[in-house]
């Protein structure tokens, strides 16, 4: 009989969202008239903006005529999309990139999982806690870890707690690590790192020959000036950082699928014999072999996000979500609940009242306010005692949810 990959059996079976679903189902069966408001899931709700839909339609029409039909495109993405991204998303930040350094893909989730293909298993990996679970689980799947302990920490991974004490930006690891995952603005905490904090990590990486995986999926939600949108705004980052960006949250592409990964040509790692090799070359080889590109209409739709009209419309949707975030944040604060995030990210990370556990607060919020959120402990042990609310809902529901919470916890 064929042998399976044992590493998959080390994973805690996708526990968080199924368990949330189970508890909601149980509640709604017992309370069929309750109007449950869901502020739990990290998915967008607003439709694609008109300029994007227009470009999408036009590109489909191109496929209907022999003169404009497109077959396989470049595995790395079309140059016209890459050039638009460099020009509109990076140049305004003072970041210059070459077209060969940007790779278009169908998602950041798969890119930050697939990137592990080009790294040896011996690398020591550091991951935040709480964290986007993909970073952790994909390292387990490739076999970089032992078993999980009682808390859920896997043997062999260096966990970096992100707590109130360090403003949710992790401290440098005590020992030497080779790969560091950073996500700012952060999911789940909604917090950001300023330039000085990111500089600390870039300097660490360059001093220790480490690589930073920088997940910037939420950069478009930054509202405060001076907060870096890209790791490459930090001096020295082009020598040590790979950046992941996505159209998913930025432009409502969670169902359409388009993202990009930047691998600067100066980022190097060593072979087993100690020779330095550019990771750009390996990632290009990996993508050319295992990936056949994002569809032409999707890339046209993505390009339209950065047209003048497209960006104005996209920005309006982002502003809508961020107004939701403000309503949640200020509403909770008025009820005496301590919360973080929600200023430069569409997530509010609240401290559970009266020191409740994350799951106890989940149950209370569901049973007494008919509001669903995500228990912080589901993102890692350091998330215990915290709770995530998402600003991706519609306004009416957000306002109603906040009113219910205030009725329950407000003085
Ligand atoms: C939503 C999200 C992404 C985007 O994933 P896609 O596969 O591009 O949809 C990446 N990182 C984090 C932390 C996210 O929350």
CSV table of C-alpha atoms and ligand atoms in Angstrom, one decimal:
chain,number,residue,atom,x,y,z
A,1,UNK,CA,0.0,0.0,0.0
A,2,UNK,CA,1.2,3.5,-0.8
A,3,UNK,CA,2.6,5.5,2.2
A,4,UNK,CA,1.2,8.8,3.0
A,5,UNK,CA,2.9,12.0,4.2
A,6,UNK,CA,2.8,11.4,8.0
A,7,UNK,CA,3.4,15.1,8.6
A,8,UNK,CA,-0.3,15.7,7.7
A,9,UNK,CA,-1.3,13.6,10.7
A,10,UNK,CA,0.5,16.0,13.0
A,11,UNK,CA,-1.9,18.8,12.1
A,12,UNK,CA,-4.7,19.6,14.5
A,13,UNK,CA,-7.7,18.9,12.2
A,14,UNK,CA,-9.0,22.4,11.0
A,15,UNK,CA,-10.5,23.0,14.4
A,16,UNK,CA,-11.3,26.7,14.6
A,17,UNK,CA,-13.9,27.5,11.9
A,18,UNK,CA,-15.7,24.1,12.0
A,19,UNK,CA,-16.1,24.5,15.8
A,20,UNK,CA,-17.4,28.0,15.3
A,21,UNK,CA,-19.9,26.7,12.7
A,22,UNK,CA,-21.0,23.9,15.1
A,23,UNK,CA,-21.7,26.3,17.9
A,24,UNK,CA,-23.6,28.7,15.6
A,25,UNK,CA,-25.7,25.8,14.3
A,26,UNK,CA,-26.5,24.6,17.7
A,27,UNK,CA,-27.6,28.1,18.8
A,28,UNK,CA,-29.7,28.8,15.7
A,29,UNK,CA,-31.5,25.4,16.0
A,30,UNK,CA,-32.4,26.3,19.6
A,31,UNK,CA,-33.2,29.9,18.7
A,32,UNK,CA,-34.7,29.9,15.2
A,33,UNK,CA,-35.9,33.5,15.4
A,34,UNK,CA,-32.6,35.1,16.6
A,35,UNK,CA,-31.0,37.2,13.9
A,36,UNK,CA,-27.3,36.3,14.2
A,37,UNK,CA,-24.8,38.8,12.9
A,38,UNK,CA,-21.5,37.4,11.7
A,39,UNK,CA,-18.4,39.5,12.2
A,40,UNK,CA,-16.2,36.4,12.3
A,41,UNK,CA,-14.9,35.4,8.9
A,42,UNK,CA,-12.1,37.3,7.2
A,43,UNK,CA,-13.9,37.5,3.9
A,44,UNK,CA,-15.0,40.6,2.0
A,45,UNK,CA,-18.7,41.3,1.3
A,46,UNK,CA,-18.9,44.2,-1.1
A,47,UNK,CA,-19.1,43.4,-4.9
A,48,UNK,CA,-16.4,44.1,-7.5
A,49,UNK,CA,-16.3,47.8,-8.4
A,50,UNK,CA,-17.6,48.8,-11.9
A,51,UNK,CA,-14.3,49.7,-13.5
A,52,UNK,CA,-13.0,46.2,-12.6
A,53,UNK,CA,-16.1,44.5,-13.9
A,54,UNK,CA,-15.9,46.4,-17.1
A,55,UNK,CA,-12.3,45.3,-17.7
A,56,UNK,CA,-13.2,41.8,-16.8
A,57,UNK,CA,-16.1,41.7,-19.3
A,58,UNK,CA,-13.9,43.2,-22.1
A,59,UNK,CA,-11.2,40.6,-21.5
A,60,UNK,CA,-13.8,37.8,-21.8
A,61,UNK,CA,-14.9,39.4,-25.1
A,62,UNK,CA,-11.3,39.3,-26.2
A,63,UNK,CA,-11.4,35.5,-25.7
A,64,UNK,CA,-14.4,35.2,-28.1
A,65,UNK,CA,-12.5,36.5,-31.2
A,66,UNK,CA,-9.7,34.8,-33.0
A,67,UNK,CA,-7.7,38.1,-33.4
A,68,UNK,CA,-7.7,38.8,-29.7
A,69,UNK,CA,-7.9,35.3,-28.2
A,70,UNK,CA,-5.3,34.5,-25.6
A,71,UNK,CA,-4.0,31.0,-24.7
A,72,UNK,CA,-1.3,30.3,-22.1
A,73,UNK,CA,0.2,33.4,-20.8
A,74,UNK,CA,3.6,33.8,-19.1
A,75,UNK,CA,3.7,31.7,-15.9
A,76,UNK,CA,5.0,34.9,-14.1
A,77,UNK,CA,2.1,37.0,-15.2
A,78,UNK,CA,1.7,39.5,-18.1
A,79,UNK,CA,4.2,42.3,-18.2
A,80,UNK,CA,1.5,44.9,-18.6
A,81,UNK,CA,0.1,43.9,-15.2
A,82,UNK,CA,3.5,43.7,-13.5
A,83,UNK,CA,4.5,47.1,-14.9
A,84,UNK,CA,1.2,48.6,-13.7
A,85,UNK,CA,1.8,47.3,-10.2
A,86,UNK,CA,5.4,48.5,-10.1
A,87,UNK,CA,4.3,51.9,-11.3
A,88,UNK,CA,1.1,52.4,-9.2
A,89,UNK,CA,1.7,50.3,-6.1
A,90,UNK,CA,5.5,50.5,-5.5
A,91,UNK,CA,7.0,53.6,-7.3
A,92,UNK,CA,4.9,56.0,-5.2
A,93,UNK,CA,6.5,54.4,-2.1
A,94,UNK,CA,9.9,55.2,-3.5
A,95,UNK,CA,10.4,51.4,-4.2
A,96,UNK,CA,11.9,50.5,-7.6
A,97,UNK,CA,11.4,46.9,-8.8
A,98,UNK,CA,12.3,45.1,-12.0
A,99,UNK,CA,9.5,43.3,-13.9
A,100,UNK,CA,11.5,40.0,-13.4
A,101,UNK,CA,11.2,40.5,-9.6
A,102,UNK,CA,7.4,40.4,-9.5
A,103,UNK,CA,5.4,37.2,-9.9
A,104,UNK,CA,1.6,37.2,-10.4
A,105,UNK,CA,-0.3,34.3,-8.9
A,106,UNK,CA,-3.7,33.1,-7.9
A,107,UNK,CA,-3.3,33.9,-4.3
A,108,UNK,CA,-1.0,34.8,-1.4
A,109,UNK,CA,-2.2,31.8,0.6
A,110,UNK,CA,-0.7,29.4,-1.9
A,111,UNK,CA,2.4,31.6,-2.5
A,112,UNK,CA,3.3,31.7,1.1
A,113,UNK,CA,2.8,28.0,1.3
A,114,UNK,CA,4.6,27.2,-2.0
A,115,UNK,CA,7.6,29.4,-1.2
A,116,UNK,CA,8.8,26.6,1.2
A,117,UNK,CA,9.5,24.5,-1.9
A,118,UNK,CA,12.8,26.4,-2.5
A,119,UNK,CA,14.1,26.2,1.1
A,120,UNK,CA,15.8,23.3,2.8
A,121,UNK,CA,14.1,21.6,5.7
A,122,UNK,CA,17.0,22.4,8.0
A,123,UNK,CA,16.1,26.1,8.1
A,124,UNK,CA,15.0,27.4,11.5
A,125,UNK,CA,11.6,29.2,11.1
A,126,UNK,CA,10.1,31.9,13.3
A,127,UNK,CA,6.4,32.5,13.4
A,128,UNK,CA,4.3,35.0,15.3
A,129,UNK,CA,1.7,33.9,17.9
A,130,UNK,CA,-1.2,34.6,17.3
A,131,UNK,CA,-0.8,34.1,13.6
A,132,UNK,CA,-2.5,33.4,10.2
A,133,UNK,CA,-2.5,29.6,10.5
A,134,UNK,CA,-1.2,29.0,7.0
A,135,UNK,CA,2.4,29.8,8.0
A,136,UNK,CA,2.4,27.3,10.8
A,137,UNK,CA,0.5,24.5,9.1
A,138,UNK,CA,2.5,24.6,5.9
A,139,UNK,CA,5.7,24.2,7.8
A,140,UNK,CA,4.2,21.1,9.5
A,141,UNK,CA,3.1,19.7,6.2
A,142,UNK,CA,6.6,19.9,4.6
A,143,UNK,CA,8.0,18.1,7.6
A,144,UNK,CA,10.0,20.9,9.3
A,145,UNK,CA,8.5,20.2,12.8
A,146,UNK,CA,7.9,17.5,15.3
A,147,UNK,CA,4.6,17.0,17.1
A,148,UNK,CA,2.6,19.7,18.7
A,149,UNK,CA,2.7,20.2,22.5
A,150,UNK,CA,-0.4,20.7,24.7
A,151,UNK,CA,-0.5,24.4,23.9
A,152,UNK,CA,-0.4,23.8,20.2
A,153,UNK,CA,3.3,24.8,19.7
A,154,UNK,CA,5.1,22.5,17.2
A,155,UNK,CA,8.5,21.2,18.1
A,156,UNK,CA,11.2,22.9,16.0
A,157,UNK,CA,9.4,26.2,15.3
A,158,UNK,CA,10.4,29.3,17.1
A,159,UNK,CA,7.2,31.2,18.2
A,160,UNK,CA,7.2,34.9,18.7
A,161,UNK,CA,4.5,36.0,21.1
A,162,UNK,CA,2.7,39.2,20.0
A,163,UNK,CA,1.0,40.6,23.1
A,164,UNK,CA,-0.1,43.9,24.7
A,165,UNK,CA,3.4,44.1,26.4
A,166,UNK,CA,5.2,44.3,23.0
A,167,UNK,CA,2.4,46.2,21.2
A,168,UNK,CA,1.7,43.1,19.2
A,169,UNK,CA,5.0,43.5,17.3
A,170,UNK,CA,7.3,40.5,18.2
A,171,UNK,CA,10.6,40.8,19.9
A,172,UNK,CA,13.7,39.5,18.0
A,173,UNK,CA,14.3,35.8,18.7
A,174,UNK,CA,16.9,35.0,21.3
A,175,UNK,CA,18.9,32.6,19.0
A,176,UNK,CA,19.5,32.6,15.3
A,177,UNK,CA,16.7,31.8,12.9
A,178,UNK,CA,16.8,31.5,9.1
A,179,UNK,CA,13.3,32.4,8.0
A,180,UNK,CA,10.9,34.9,9.7
A,181,UNK,CA,7.3,35.4,8.9
A,182,UNK,CA,6.0,38.9,9.4
A,183,UNK,CA,2.5,40.1,8.6
A,184,UNK,CA,1.7,43.8,8.8
A,185,UNK,CA,-1.0,45.2,9.0
A,186,UNK,CA,-1.6,42.0,11.0
A,187,UNK,CA,-4.3,39.4,10.8
A,188,UNK,CA,-5.6,38.7,13.4
A,189,UNK,CA,-4.5,41.6,15.7
A,190,UNK,CA,-5.1,44.4,13.2
A,191,UNK,CA,-2.0,46.1,14.4
A,192,UNK,CA,0.9,47.6,12.4
A,193,UNK,CA,4.6,48.0,12.7
A,194,UNK,CA,6.3,51.3,12.1
A,195,UNK,CA,9.5,51.8,10.1
A,196,UNK,CA,11.7,51.6,13.1
A,197,UNK,CA,10.2,48.2,14.1
A,198,UNK,CA,10.6,46.8,10.6
A,199,UNK,CA,14.1,48.2,10.4
A,200,UNK,CA,15.0,46.1,13.5
A,201,UNK,CA,13.9,43.0,11.6
A,202,UNK,CA,15.6,43.9,8.4
A,203,UNK,CA,18.8,44.5,10.3
A,204,UNK,CA,18.5,41.2,12.1
A,205,UNK,CA,17.9,39.4,8.8
A,206,UNK,CA,20.9,40.9,7.1
A,207,UNK,CA,23.1,40.3,10.1
A,208,UNK,CA,22.1,36.7,10.4
A,209,UNK,CA,21.7,35.8,6.7
A,210,UNK,CA,18.0,35.2,7.4
A,211,UNK,CA,15.0,35.7,5.0
A,212,UNK,CA,11.9,37.6,5.9
A,213,UNK,CA,8.6,36.6,4.4
A,214,UNK,CA,6.5,39.8,4.6
A,215,UNK,CA,2.8,39.3,4.2
A,216,UNK,CA,1.3,42.7,3.2
A,217,UNK,CA,-2.2,41.4,2.3
A,218,UNK,CA,-3.8,44.4,4.2
A,219,UNK,CA,-1.5,47.2,3.2
A,220,UNK,CA,-4.3,49.0,1.3
A,221,UNK,CA,-6.1,49.4,4.6
A,222,UNK,CA,-3.4,51.6,6.2
A,223,UNK,CA,-4.9,55.0,6.9
A,224,UNK,CA,-2.1,56.6,9.0
A,225,UNK,CA,0.7,58.4,7.2
A,226,UNK,CA,4.2,57.1,7.9
A,227,UNK,CA,3.2,53.4,8.3
A,228,UNK,CA,5.1,51.4,5.8
A,229,UNK,CA,3.0,49.7,3.1
A,230,UNK,CA,5.9,47.6,1.8
A,231,UNK,CA,8.9,46.0,3.5
A,232,UNK,CA,11.0,47.5,0.7
A,233,UNK,CA,10.5,51.0,2.2
A,234,UNK,CA,13.0,49.8,4.7
A,235,UNK,CA,16.7,50.2,3.8
A,236,UNK,CA,18.4,46.8,3.2
A,237,UNK,CA,15.1,44.9,2.7
A,238,UNK,CA,15.8,44.1,-0.9
A,239,UNK,CA,18.6,41.9,0.2
A,240,UNK,CA,16.6,39.8,2.6
A,241,UNK,CA,12.8,40.0,2.1
A,242,UNK,CA,10.2,38.4,0.0
A,243,UNK,CA,6.9,40.2,-0.1
A,244,UNK,CA,3.4,38.8,-0.6
A,245,UNK,CA,0.5,41.0,-1.7
A,246,UNK,CA,-3.0,40.1,-2.8
A,247,UNK,CA,-5.9,41.6,-4.6
A,248,UNK,CA,-8.2,39.6,-2.3
A,249,UNK,CA,-8.9,42.1,0.5
A,250,UNK,CA,-7.7,45.2,-1.4
A,251,UNK,CA,-10.2,44.8,-4.3
A,252,UNK,CA,-12.7,42.1,-3.3
A,253,UNK,CA,-10.8,39.4,-5.2
A,254,UNK,CA,-11.2,36.6,-2.7
A,255,UNK,CA,-13.4,34.7,-5.2
A,256,UNK,CA,-11.7,36.0,-8.3
A,257,UNK,CA,-8.1,35.1,-7.2
A,258,UNK,CA,-5.1,37.3,-8.0
A,259,UNK,CA,-2.0,38.1,-6.0
A,260,UNK,CA,1.7,38.8,-6.4
A,261,UNK,CA,4.9,37.9,-4.8
A,262,UNK,CA,8.1,40.0,-5.0
A,263,UNK,CA,11.4,38.2,-5.0
A,264,UNK,CA,14.2,40.8,-5.5
A,265,UNK,CA,17.2,39.6,-7.4
A,266,UNK,CA,19.5,40.4,-4.5
A,267,UNK,CA,17.9,38.0,-2.1
A,268,UNK,CA,20.3,35.1,-1.7
A,269,UNK,CA,20.5,31.8,0.1
A,270,UNK,CA,23.3,29.2,0.2
A,271,UNK,CA,23.5,25.8,-1.3
A,272,UNK,CA,24.6,22.8,0.8
A,273,UNK,CA,28.2,23.6,-0.5
A,274,UNK,CA,27.9,27.2,0.7
A,275,UNK,CA,27.5,28.9,-2.7
A,276,UNK,CA,25.2,31.8,-2.8
A,277,UNK,CA,22.2,31.6,-5.2
A,278,UNK,CA,19.5,34.1,-6.0
A,279,UNK,CA,16.1,32.9,-4.8
A,280,UNK,CA,14.5,34.8,-7.7
A,281,UNK,CA,16.0,32.2,-10.0
A,282,UNK,CA,14.6,29.3,-8.0
A,283,UNK,CA,11.2,30.8,-7.5
A,284,UNK,CA,11.0,31.5,-11.3
A,285,UNK,CA,11.9,27.8,-11.9
A,286,UNK,CA,9.4,26.6,-9.4
A,287,UNK,CA,6.5,28.7,-10.8
A,288,UNK,CA,7.4,27.9,-14.4
A,289,UNK,CA,7.2,24.2,-13.6
A,290,UNK,CA,4.3,23.9,-11.2
A,291,UNK,CA,2.1,26.8,-12.2
A,292,UNK,CA,0.6,28.0,-15.5
A,293,UNK,CA,-0.3,31.5,-14.7
A,294,UNK,CA,-3.4,33.4,-13.8
A,295,UNK,CA,-6.2,33.7,-16.4
A,296,UNK,CA,-6.1,36.6,-18.8
A,297,UNK,CA,-9.4,38.1,-17.8
A,298,UNK,CA,-8.5,38.0,-14.1
A,299,UNK,CA,-5.2,39.8,-14.8
A,300,UNK,CA,-7.1,42.4,-16.9
A,301,UNK,CA,-9.5,42.9,-14.0
A,302,UNK,CA,-6.6,43.2,-11.5
A,303,UNK,CA,-4.9,45.8,-13.7
A,304,UNK,CA,-8.2,47.9,-13.7
A,305,UNK,CA,-7.9,48.2,-9.9
A,306,UNK,CA,-5.1,50.6,-10.6
A,307,UNK,CA,-6.8,52.6,-13.3
A,308,UNK,CA,-7.8,56.1,-12.2
A,309,UNK,CA,-11.5,55.2,-11.9
A,310,UNK,CA,-10.8,51.7,-10.6
A,311,UNK,CA,-8.6,53.0,-7.8
A,312,UNK,CA,-11.1,55.7,-6.8
A,313,UNK,CA,-13.9,53.1,-6.6
A,314,UNK,CA,-11.7,50.6,-4.8
A,315,UNK,CA,-10.6,53.2,-2.3
A,316,UNK,CA,-14.3,53.9,-1.6
A,317,UNK,CA,-14.9,50.3,-0.7
A,318,UNK,CA,-11.8,50.2,1.5
A,319,UNK,CA,-13.1,53.4,3.2
A,320,UNK,CA,-16.5,51.8,3.7
A,321,UNK,CA,-14.8,48.9,5.6
A,322,UNK,CA,-12.6,51.2,7.6
A,323,UNK,CA,-15.6,53.2,8.6
A,324,UNK,CA,-17.1,49.9,9.9
A,325,UNK,CA,-13.9,49.4,11.7
A,326,UNK,CA,-14.1,52.8,13.4
A,327,UNK,CA,-17.7,52.1,14.4
A,328,UNK,CA,-16.7,48.8,16.0
A,329,UNK,CA,-13.6,50.2,17.7
A,330,UNK,CA,-15.2,53.3,19.1
A,331,UNK,CA,-18.4,51.5,20.0
A,332,UNK,CA,-16.5,48.9,22.0
A,333,UNK,CA,-14.3,51.5,23.7
A,334,UNK,CA,-17.4,53.4,24.7
A,335,UNK,CA,-18.6,50.2,26.4
A,336,UNK,CA,-15.4,50.0,28.3
A,337,UNK,CA,-13.8,47.2,26.3
A,338,UNK,CA,-10.1,47.5,25.5
A,339,UNK,CA,-9.4,47.0,21.9
A,340,UNK,CA,-6.5,47.2,19.4
A,341,UNK,CA,-6.3,47.4,15.6
A,342,UNK,CA,-9.1,48.8,13.4
A,343,UNK,CA,-7.2,51.9,12.4
A,344,UNK,CA,-4.9,50.5,9.7
A,345,UNK,CA,-6.5,47.1,9.3
A,346,UNK,CA,-10.1,45.8,8.9
A,347,UNK,CA,-9.8,43.7,12.2
A,348,UNK,CA,-10.4,44.7,15.8
A,349,UNK,CA,-8.6,42.7,18.4
A,350,UNK,CA,-10.4,43.1,21.7
A,351,UNK,CA,-9.5,42.1,25.1
A,352,UNK,CA,-12.3,39.9,26.5
A,353,UNK,CA,-14.1,41.7,29.4
A,354,UNK,CA,-13.7,40.4,32.9
A,355,UNK,CA,-10.8,38.2,31.9
A,356,UNK,CA,-13.0,35.7,30.2
A,357,UNK,CA,-11.4,33.0,28.0
A,358,UNK,CA,-11.7,33.6,24.2
A,359,UNK,CA,-14.3,30.7,23.9
A,360,UNK,CA,-16.3,31.8,26.9
A,361,UNK,CA,-16.6,35.2,25.4
A,362,UNK,CA,-17.6,33.6,22.0
A,363,UNK,CA,-20.4,31.8,23.7
A,364,UNK,CA,-21.6,34.8,25.7
A,365,UNK,CA,-21.5,37.0,22.6
A,366,UNK,CA,-23.4,34.5,20.6
A,367,UNK,CA,-26.0,33.6,23.3
A,368,UNK,CA,-26.7,37.1,24.6
A,369,UNK,CA,-25.9,39.4,21.7
A,370,UNK,CA,-26.4,37.0,18.8
A,371,UNK,CA,-23.1,38.2,17.4
A,372,UNK,CA,-20.4,35.9,16.0
A,373,UNK,CA,-16.7,36.7,16.1
A,374,UNK,CA,-13.5,34.6,16.2
A,375,UNK,CA,-11.8,33.5,19.4
A,376,UNK,CA,-8.3,34.8,19.7
A,377,UNK,CA,-7.0,31.5,21.0
A,378,UNK,CA,-7.8,29.9,17.7
A,379,UNK,CA,-4.9,31.8,16.2
A,380,UNK,CA,-2.3,30.6,18.7
A,381,UNK,CA,-1.8,30.3,22.5
A,382,UNK,CA,-0.9,34.0,22.9
A,383,UNK,CA,-4.4,34.9,21.5
A,384,UNK,CA,-6.1,33.5,24.6
A,385,UNK,CA,-8.1,36.2,26.3
A,386,UNK,CA,-8.5,38.1,23.0
A,387,UNK,CA,-11.2,38.1,20.3
A,388,UNK,CA,-11.3,39.2,16.7
A,389,UNK,CA,-14.1,41.1,15.0
A,390,UNK,CA,-14.0,41.8,11.3
A,391,UNK,CA,-15.0,45.0,9.7
A,392,UNK,CA,-15.9,43.3,6.4
A,393,UNK,CA,-19.7,43.2,7.1
A,394,UNK,CA,-22.3,45.6,5.9
A,395,UNK,CA,-23.0,48.8,7.8
A,396,UNK,CA,-26.4,48.0,9.1
A,397,UNK,CA,-25.2,44.8,10.7
A,398,UNK,CA,-22.1,46.4,12.1
A,399,UNK,CA,-24.1,49.1,13.8
A,400,UNK,CA,-26.7,46.6,15.1
A,401,UNK,CA,-23.9,44.4,16.5
A,402,UNK,CA,-22.2,47.3,18.2
A,403,UNK,CA,-25.5,48.4,19.8
A,404,UNK,CA,-26.1,44.9,21.1
A,405,UNK,CA,-22.6,44.7,22.6
A,406,UNK,CA,-23.1,48.1,24.2
A,407,UNK,CA,-26.5,47.1,25.7
A,408,UNK,CA,-24.8,44.1,27.3
A,409,UNK,CA,-21.4,45.6,28.4
A,410,UNK,CA,-22.0,49.4,28.4
A,411,UNK,CA,-22.5,51.0,31.8
B,1,LIG,C1,-6.6,37.0,3.3
B,1,LIG,C2,-5.2,36.9,3.6
B,1,LIG,C3,-4.3,36.6,2.6
B,1,LIG,C4,-4.8,36.6,1.1
B,1,LIG,O1,-4.9,35.3,0.7
B,1,LIG,P1,-5.3,35.0,-0.8
B,1,LIG,O2,-4.9,33.6,-1.1
B,1,LIG,O3,-4.6,36.0,-1.7
B,1,LIG,O4,-6.8,35.2,-0.9
B,1,LIG,C5,-2.9,36.5,2.9
B,1,LIG,N1,-2.5,36.6,4.1
B,1,LIG,C6,-3.3,36.9,5.1
B,1,LIG,C7,-2.8,37.1,6.5
B,1,LIG,C8,-4.7,37.0,4.9
B,1,LIG,O5,-5.5,37.2,5.9
